[in-house]
Short mmCIF file of C-alpha atoms in Angstrom, two decimals:
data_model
loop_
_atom_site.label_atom_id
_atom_site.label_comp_id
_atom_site.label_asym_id
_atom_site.label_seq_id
_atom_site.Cartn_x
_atom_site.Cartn_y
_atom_site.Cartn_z
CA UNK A 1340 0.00 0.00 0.00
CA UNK A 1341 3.08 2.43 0.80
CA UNK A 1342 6.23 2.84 -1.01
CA UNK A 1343 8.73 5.80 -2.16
CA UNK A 1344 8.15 5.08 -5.36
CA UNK A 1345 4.90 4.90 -5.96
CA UNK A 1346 3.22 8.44 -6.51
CA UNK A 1347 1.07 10.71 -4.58
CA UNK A 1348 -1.89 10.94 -6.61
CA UNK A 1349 -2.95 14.59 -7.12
CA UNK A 1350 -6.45 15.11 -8.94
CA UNK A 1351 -8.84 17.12 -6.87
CA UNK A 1352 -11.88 15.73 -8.94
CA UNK A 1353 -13.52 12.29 -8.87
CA UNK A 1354 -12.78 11.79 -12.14
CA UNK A 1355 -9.43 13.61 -13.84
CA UNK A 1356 -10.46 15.69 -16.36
CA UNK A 1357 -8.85 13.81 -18.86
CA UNK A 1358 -11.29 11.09 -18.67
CA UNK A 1359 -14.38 13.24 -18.17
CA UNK A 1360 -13.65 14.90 -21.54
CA UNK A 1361 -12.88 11.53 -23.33
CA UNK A 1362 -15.89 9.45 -22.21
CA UNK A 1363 -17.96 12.60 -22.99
CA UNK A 1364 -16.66 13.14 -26.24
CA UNK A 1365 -17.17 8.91 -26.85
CA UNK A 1366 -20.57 9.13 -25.29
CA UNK A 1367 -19.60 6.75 -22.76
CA UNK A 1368 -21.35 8.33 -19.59
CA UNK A 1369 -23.53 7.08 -17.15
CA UNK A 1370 -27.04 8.21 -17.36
CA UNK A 1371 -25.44 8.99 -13.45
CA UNK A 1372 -23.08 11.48 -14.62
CA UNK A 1373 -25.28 13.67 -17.45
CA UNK A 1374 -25.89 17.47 -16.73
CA UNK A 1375 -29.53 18.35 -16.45
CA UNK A 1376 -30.78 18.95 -20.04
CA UNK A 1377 -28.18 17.34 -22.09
CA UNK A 1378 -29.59 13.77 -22.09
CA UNK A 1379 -30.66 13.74 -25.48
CA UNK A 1380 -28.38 12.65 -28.55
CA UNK A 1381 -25.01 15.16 -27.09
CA UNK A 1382 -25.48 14.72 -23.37
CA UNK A 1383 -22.67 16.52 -21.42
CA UNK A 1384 -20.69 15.25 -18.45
CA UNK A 1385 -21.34 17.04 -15.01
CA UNK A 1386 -18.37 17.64 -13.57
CA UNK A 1387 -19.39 17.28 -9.76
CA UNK A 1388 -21.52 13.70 -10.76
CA UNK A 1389 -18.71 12.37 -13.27
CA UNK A 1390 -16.78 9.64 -11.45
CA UNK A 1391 -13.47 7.80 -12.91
CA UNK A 1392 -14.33 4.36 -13.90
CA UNK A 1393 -12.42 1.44 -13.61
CA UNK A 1394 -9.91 0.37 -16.43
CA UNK A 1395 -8.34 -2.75 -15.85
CA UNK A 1396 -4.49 -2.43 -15.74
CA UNK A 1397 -2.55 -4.09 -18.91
CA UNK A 1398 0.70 -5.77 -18.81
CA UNK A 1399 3.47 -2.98 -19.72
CA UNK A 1400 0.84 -0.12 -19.47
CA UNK A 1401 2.55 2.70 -18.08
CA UNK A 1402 1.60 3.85 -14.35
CA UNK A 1403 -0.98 6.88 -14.71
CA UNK A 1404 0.89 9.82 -13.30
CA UNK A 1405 0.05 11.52 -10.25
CA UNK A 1406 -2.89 13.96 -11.94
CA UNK A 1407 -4.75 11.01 -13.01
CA UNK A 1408 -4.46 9.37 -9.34
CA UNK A 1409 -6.94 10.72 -6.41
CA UNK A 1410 -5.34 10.90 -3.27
CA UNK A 1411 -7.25 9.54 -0.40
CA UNK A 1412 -9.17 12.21 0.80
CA UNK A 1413 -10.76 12.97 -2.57
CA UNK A 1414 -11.46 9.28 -2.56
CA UNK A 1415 -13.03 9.03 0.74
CA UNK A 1416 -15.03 12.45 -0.65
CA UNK A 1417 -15.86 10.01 -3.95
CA UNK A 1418 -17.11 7.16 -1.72
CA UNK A 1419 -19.15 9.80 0.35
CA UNK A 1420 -21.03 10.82 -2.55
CA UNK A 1421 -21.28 7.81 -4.06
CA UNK A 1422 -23.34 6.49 -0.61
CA UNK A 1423 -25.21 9.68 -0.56
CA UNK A 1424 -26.04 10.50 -4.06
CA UNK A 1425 -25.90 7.33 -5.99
CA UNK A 1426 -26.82 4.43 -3.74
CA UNK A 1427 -29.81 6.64 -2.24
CA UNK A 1428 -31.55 7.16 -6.16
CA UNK A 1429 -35.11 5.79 -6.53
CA UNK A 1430 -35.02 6.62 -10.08
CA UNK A 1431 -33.26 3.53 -11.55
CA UNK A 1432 -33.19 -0.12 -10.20
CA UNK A 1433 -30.83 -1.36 -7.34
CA UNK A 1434 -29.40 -3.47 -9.87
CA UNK A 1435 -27.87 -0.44 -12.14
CA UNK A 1436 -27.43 1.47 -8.68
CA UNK A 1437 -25.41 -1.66 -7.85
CA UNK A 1438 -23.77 -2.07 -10.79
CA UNK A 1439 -22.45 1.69 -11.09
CA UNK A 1440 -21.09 1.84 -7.26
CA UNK A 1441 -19.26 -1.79 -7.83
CA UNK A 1442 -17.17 0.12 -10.85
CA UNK A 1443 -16.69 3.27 -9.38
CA UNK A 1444 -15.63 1.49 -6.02
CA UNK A 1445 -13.24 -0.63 -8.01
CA UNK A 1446 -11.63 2.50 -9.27
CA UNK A 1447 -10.79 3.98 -6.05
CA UNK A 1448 -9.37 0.48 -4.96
CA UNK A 1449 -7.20 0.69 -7.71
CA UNK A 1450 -6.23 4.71 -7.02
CA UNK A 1451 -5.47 3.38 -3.87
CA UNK A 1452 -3.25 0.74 -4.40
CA UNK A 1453 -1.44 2.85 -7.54
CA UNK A 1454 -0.31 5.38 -4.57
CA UNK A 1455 1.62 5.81 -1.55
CA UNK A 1456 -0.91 6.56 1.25
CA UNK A 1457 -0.39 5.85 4.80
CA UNK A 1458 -2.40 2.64 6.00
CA UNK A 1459 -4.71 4.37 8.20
CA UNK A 1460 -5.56 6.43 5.49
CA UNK A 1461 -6.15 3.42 3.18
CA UNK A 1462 -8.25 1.79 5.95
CA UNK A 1463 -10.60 4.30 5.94
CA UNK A 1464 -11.03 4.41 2.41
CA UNK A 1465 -11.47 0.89 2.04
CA UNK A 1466 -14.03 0.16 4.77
CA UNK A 1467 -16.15 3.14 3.61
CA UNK A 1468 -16.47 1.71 0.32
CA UNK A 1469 -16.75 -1.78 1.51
CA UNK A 1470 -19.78 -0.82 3.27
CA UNK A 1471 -21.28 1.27 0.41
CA UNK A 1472 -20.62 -1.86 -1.69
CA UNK A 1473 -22.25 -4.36 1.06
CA UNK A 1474 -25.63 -1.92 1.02
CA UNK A 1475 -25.86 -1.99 -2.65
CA UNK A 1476 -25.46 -5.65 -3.02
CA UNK A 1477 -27.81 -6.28 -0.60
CA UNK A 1478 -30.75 -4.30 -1.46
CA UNK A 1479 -30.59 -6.36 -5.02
CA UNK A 1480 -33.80 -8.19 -5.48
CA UNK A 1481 -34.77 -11.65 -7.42
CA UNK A 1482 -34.85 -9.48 -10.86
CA UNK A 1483 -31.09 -9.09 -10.41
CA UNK A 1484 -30.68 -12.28 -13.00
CA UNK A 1485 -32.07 -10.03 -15.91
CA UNK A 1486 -30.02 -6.94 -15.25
CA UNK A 1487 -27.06 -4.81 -15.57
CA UNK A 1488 -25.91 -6.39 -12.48
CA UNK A 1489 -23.67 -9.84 -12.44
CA UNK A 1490 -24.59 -11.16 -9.16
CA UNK A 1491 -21.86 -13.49 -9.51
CA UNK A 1492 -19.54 -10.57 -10.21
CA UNK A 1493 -20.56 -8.01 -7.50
CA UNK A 1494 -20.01 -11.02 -5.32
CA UNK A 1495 -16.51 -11.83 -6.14
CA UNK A 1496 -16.26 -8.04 -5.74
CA UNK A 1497 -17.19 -7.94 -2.38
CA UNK A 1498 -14.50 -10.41 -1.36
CA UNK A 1499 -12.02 -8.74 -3.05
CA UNK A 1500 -12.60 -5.60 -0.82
CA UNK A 1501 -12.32 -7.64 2.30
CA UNK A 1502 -9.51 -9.23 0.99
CA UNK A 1503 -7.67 -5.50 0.61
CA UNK A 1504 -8.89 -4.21 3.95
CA UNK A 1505 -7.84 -7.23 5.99
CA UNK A 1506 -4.48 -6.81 4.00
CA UNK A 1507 -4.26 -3.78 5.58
CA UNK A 1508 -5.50 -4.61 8.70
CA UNK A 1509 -2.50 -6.87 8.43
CA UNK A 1510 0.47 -4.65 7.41
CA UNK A 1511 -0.02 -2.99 11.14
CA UNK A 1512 -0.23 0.43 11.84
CA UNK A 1513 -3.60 0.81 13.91
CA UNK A 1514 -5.29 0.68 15.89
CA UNK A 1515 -8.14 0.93 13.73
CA UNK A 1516 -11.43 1.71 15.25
CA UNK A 1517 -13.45 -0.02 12.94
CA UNK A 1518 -11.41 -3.30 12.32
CA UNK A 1519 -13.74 -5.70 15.20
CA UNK A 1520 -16.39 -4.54 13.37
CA UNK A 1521 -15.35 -5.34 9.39
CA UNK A 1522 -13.76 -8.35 10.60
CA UNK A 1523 -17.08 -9.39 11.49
CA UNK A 1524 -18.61 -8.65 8.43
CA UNK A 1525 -15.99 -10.94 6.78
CA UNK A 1526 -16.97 -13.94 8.76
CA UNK A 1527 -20.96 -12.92 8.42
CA UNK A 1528 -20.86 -12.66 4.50
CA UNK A 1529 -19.01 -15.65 4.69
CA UNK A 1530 -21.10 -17.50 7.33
CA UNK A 1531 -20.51 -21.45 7.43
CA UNK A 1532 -17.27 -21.31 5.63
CA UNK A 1533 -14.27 -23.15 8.08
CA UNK A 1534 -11.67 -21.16 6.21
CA UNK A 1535 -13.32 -17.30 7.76
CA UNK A 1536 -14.08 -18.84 10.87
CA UNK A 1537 -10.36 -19.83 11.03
CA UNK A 1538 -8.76 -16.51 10.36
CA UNK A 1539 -11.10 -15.18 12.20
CA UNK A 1540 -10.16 -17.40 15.18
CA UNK A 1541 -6.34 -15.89 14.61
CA UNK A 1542 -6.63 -12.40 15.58
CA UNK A 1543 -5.45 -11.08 18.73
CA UNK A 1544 -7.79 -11.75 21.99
CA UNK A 1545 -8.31 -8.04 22.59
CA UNK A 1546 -9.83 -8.20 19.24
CA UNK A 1547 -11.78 -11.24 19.51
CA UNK A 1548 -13.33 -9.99 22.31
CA UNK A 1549 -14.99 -7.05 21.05
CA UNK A 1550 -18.98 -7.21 21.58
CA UNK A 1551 -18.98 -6.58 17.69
CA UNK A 1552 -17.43 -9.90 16.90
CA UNK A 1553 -18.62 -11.97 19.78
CA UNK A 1554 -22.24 -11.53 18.51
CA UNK A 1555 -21.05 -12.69 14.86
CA UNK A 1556 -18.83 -15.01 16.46
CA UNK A 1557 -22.21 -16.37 18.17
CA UNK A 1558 -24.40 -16.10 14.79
CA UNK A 1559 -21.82 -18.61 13.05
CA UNK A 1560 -22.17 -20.64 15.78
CA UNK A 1561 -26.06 -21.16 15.16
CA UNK A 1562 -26.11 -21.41 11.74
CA UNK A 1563 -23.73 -24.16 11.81
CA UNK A 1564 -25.31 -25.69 14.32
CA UNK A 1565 -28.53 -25.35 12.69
CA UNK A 1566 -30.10 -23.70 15.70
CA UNK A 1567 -32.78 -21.59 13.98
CA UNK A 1568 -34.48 -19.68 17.07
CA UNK A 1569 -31.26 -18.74 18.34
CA UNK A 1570 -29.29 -17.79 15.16
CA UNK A 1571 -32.95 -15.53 13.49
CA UNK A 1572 -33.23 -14.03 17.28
CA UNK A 1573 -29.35 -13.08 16.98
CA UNK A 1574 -29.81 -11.72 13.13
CA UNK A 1575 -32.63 -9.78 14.53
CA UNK A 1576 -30.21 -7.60 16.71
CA UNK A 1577 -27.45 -7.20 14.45
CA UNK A 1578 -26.97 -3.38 13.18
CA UNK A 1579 -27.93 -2.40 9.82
CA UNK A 1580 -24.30 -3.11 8.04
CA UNK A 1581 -23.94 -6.49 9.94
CA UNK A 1582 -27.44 -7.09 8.28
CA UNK A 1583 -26.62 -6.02 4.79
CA UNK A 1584 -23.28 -8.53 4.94
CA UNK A 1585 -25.46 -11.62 6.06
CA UNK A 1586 -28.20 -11.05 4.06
CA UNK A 1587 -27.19 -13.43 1.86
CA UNK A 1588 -27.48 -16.71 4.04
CA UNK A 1589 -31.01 -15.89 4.70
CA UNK A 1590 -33.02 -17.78 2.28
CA UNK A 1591 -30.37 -20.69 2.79
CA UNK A 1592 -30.75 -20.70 6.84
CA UNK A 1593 -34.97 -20.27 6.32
CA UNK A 1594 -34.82 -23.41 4.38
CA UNK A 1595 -33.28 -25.35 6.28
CA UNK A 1596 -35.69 -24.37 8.94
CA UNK A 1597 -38.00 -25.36 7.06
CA UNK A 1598 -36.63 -28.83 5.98
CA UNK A 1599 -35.73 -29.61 9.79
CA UNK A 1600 -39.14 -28.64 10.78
CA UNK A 1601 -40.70 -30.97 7.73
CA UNK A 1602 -38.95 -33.93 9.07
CA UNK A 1603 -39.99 -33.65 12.45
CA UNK A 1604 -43.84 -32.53 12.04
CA UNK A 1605 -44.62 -34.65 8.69
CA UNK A 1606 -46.94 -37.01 8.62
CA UNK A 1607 -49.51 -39.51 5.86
CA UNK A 1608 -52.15 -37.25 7.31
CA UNK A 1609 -50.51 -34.07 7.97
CA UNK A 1610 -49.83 -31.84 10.81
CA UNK A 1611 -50.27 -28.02 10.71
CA UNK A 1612 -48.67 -25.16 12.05
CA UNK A 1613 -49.79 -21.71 12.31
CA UNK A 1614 -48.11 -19.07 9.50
CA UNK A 1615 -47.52 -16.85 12.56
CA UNK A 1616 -45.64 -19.00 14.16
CA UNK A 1617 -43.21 -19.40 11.24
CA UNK A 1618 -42.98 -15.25 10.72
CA UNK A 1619 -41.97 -15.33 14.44
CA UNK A 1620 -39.39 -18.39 13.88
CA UNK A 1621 -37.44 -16.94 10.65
CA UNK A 1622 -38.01 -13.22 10.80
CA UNK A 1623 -40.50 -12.86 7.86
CA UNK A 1624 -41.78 -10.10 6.99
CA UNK A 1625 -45.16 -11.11 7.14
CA UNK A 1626 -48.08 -13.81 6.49
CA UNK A 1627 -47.58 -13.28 2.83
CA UNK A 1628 -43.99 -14.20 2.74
CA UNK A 1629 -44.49 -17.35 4.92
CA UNK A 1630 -47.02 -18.61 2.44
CA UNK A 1631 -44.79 -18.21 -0.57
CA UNK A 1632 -41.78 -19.46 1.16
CA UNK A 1633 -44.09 -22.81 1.94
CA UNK A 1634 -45.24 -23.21 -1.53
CA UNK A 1635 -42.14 -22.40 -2.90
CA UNK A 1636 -40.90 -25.77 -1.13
CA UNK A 1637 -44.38 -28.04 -1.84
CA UNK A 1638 -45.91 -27.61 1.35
CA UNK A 1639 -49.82 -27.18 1.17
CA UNK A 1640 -51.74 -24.53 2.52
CA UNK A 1641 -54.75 -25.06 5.18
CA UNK A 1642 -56.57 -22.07 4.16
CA UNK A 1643 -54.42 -18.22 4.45
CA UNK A 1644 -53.19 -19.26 8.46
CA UNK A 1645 -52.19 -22.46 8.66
CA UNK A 1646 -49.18 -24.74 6.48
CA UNK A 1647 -49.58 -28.73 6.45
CA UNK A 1648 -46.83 -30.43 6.67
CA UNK A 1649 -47.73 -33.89 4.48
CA UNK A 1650 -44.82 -36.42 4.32
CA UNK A 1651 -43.43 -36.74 0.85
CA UNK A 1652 -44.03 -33.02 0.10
CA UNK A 1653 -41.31 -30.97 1.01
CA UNK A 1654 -39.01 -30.17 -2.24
CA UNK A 1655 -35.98 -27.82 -2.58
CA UNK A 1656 -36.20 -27.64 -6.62
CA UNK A 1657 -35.04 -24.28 -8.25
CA UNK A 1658 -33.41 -21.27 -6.38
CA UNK A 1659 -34.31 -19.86 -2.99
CA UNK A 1660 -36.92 -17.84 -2.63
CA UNK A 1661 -35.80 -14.11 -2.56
CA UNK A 1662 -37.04 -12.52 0.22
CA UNK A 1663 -37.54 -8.45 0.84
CA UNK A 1664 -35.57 -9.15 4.46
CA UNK A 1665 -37.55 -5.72 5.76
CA UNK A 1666 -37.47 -7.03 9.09
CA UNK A 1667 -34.05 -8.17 9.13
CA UNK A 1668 -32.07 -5.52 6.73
CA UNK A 1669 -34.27 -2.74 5.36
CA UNK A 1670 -35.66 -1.76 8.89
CA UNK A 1671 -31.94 -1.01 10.51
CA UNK A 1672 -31.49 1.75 9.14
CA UNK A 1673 -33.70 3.40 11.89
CA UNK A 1674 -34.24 6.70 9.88
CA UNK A 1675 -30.77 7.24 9.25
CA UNK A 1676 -29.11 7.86 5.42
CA UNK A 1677 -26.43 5.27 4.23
CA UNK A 1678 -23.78 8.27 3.96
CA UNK A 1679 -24.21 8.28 8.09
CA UNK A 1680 -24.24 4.49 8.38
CA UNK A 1681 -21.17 4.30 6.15
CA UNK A 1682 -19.31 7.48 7.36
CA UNK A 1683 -19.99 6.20 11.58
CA UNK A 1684 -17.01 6.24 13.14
CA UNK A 1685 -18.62 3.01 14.72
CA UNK A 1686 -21.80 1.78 14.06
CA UNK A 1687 -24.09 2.08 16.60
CA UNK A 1688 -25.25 -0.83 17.63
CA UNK A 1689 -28.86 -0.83 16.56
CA UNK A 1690 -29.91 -3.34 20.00
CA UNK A 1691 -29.50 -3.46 23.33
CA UNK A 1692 -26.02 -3.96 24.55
CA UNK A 1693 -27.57 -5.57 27.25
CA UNK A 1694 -28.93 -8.49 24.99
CA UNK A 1695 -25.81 -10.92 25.01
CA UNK A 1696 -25.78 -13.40 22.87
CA UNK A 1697 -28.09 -16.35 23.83
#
């Protein structure tokens, strides 16, 4: 990350002018970055909503001097706006919200890592753009297959951001405030997996021991276990970004709820079980979600408030249902912007401190 002879990137703009003329003069702006009244066959770049995209680096290419480099605290500025202006828009779908943030995040990874910067600087950088990337990701929804968005992609995208900020993290230099907290949302987006837990497991005590991390340390601990009260009453707690990073296991831990509890309650004749009871159980967000989750996996209905559980029924064909996850990730934002969330110098923690894990 640091070096005398890498540069000190210079450009005072999110994107160098250079660029912002170039893609202009191509036409190859985001519908993101168009001035007010030129979107018609010569739309114009804005220059405060024009950010530098990413451009892979070629073998021999020469290093982009310093005034095509931002230094950190017009990337941290980039990120800012990025949260505030960009992820925030109602006007296009989360998928080519996600889509747009993912490039433009990759670009200031790749300023960053072109430059000399100090590692606390970098830090910051990276885990404000790691959580911009986590909330944009996360709000996706089941159209995401048929959009601008590569799920697959954005994915591989998010683990190489954790990969740079626990790189950092690594090279020393802290403390850094925030590191219990992004080391938690490692293990979280990567719940189940033995090689997170493990590294994970390595970091100093005083780290381990953060409240942060013991509560993640404690949701792993369900899910593997398959505990499903304990590990949806834990992910009901967790703050908005923990949320957003485990979002992803959701639909896997509600089915196998739901296979568990189809094993156990099956029968030739059937047993039922009240829909409310299974919004309680796995967090739904309400008696219409429970009933598509059921038919989704071949379980009959007894009316609109009750599921039968017939032996022979339950399937798992096709994808997981995709869930809204209001209760669990869109409410934690308790009236706050993402620009705050992102921005916190710690997250608040969005329960009760005095709710240890159970």
């Amino acid at each position: 990350m640091s070096g005398s002879e890498l540069p000190v990137g210079t450009c005072l703009d999110m994107c160098p002018a250079a660029e912002r003329v170039q893609r202009e003069k191509e036409r190859r702006l985001h519908p993101f970055e168009v001035a007010p009244g030129y979107r018609g066959d010569q739309p114009r770049a804005d220059p405060q909503r024009v950010v530098k995209e990413y451009s892979r680096p070629a073998a021999g290419k020469i290093r982009p001097p310093p005034s095509q480099l931002r230094p950190p605290s017009v990337l941290l500025a980039t990120v800012r706006y990025l949260a505030s202006e960009v992820a925030e828009r109602t006007d296009a779908s989360p998928a080519e919200v996600a889509s747009f943030v993912a490039d433009r995040l990759r670009a200031v990874r790749l300023d960053l890592a072109l430059q000399s910067a100090g590692d606390a600087e970098v830090a910051l950088v990276l885990e404000a753009a790691l959580a911009v990337l986590l909330a944009v990701v996360a709000r996706l929804g089941p159209d995401t297959a048929h959009s601008p968005a590569d799920l697959m992609l954005l994915q591989a995208q998010v683990q190489e951001s954790f990969g740079s900020l626990r790189r950092c993290y690594a090279l020393g230099g802290g403390p850094h405030h925030r590191q219990a907290a992004f080391q938690g949302l490692f293990l979280l987006y990567n719940l189940g997996s033995v090689e997170a837990l493990h590294e994970v497991l390595q970091l100093p005590a005083a780290l381990r021991s953060c409240p942060a991390l013991c509560t993640v340390l404690a949701v792993d601990s369900a899910f593997r276990e398959g505990n499903t009260a304990r590990l949806f009453r834990l992910l009901r707690t967790l703050p908005y970004l923990q949320s957003c990073a485990v979002r992803c296991h959701v639909g896997r831990a509600r089915r196998g709820a739901l296979a568990r509890l189809s094993r156990a309650l099956s029968t030739p004749k059937g047993q039922t079980l009240p829909l409310s009871f299974l919004v309680h159980l796995l967090a739904l967000d309400g008696p219409e979600e429970a009933r598509y989750l059921c038919q989704a996996h071949g379980l009959p209905l007894d009316g609109q408030e009750r599921v039968v559980f017939l032996r022979g029924h339950y399937t798992e064909e096709g994808l997981l249902p995709a869930g809204t996850c209001q209760v669990l990730v869109g409410s934690k934002l308790g009236g706050r912007t993402l620009e705050e969330v992102v921005m916190a110098e710690e997250e608040d923690e969005a329960v009760d401190r005095s709710k240890s894990p159970v």
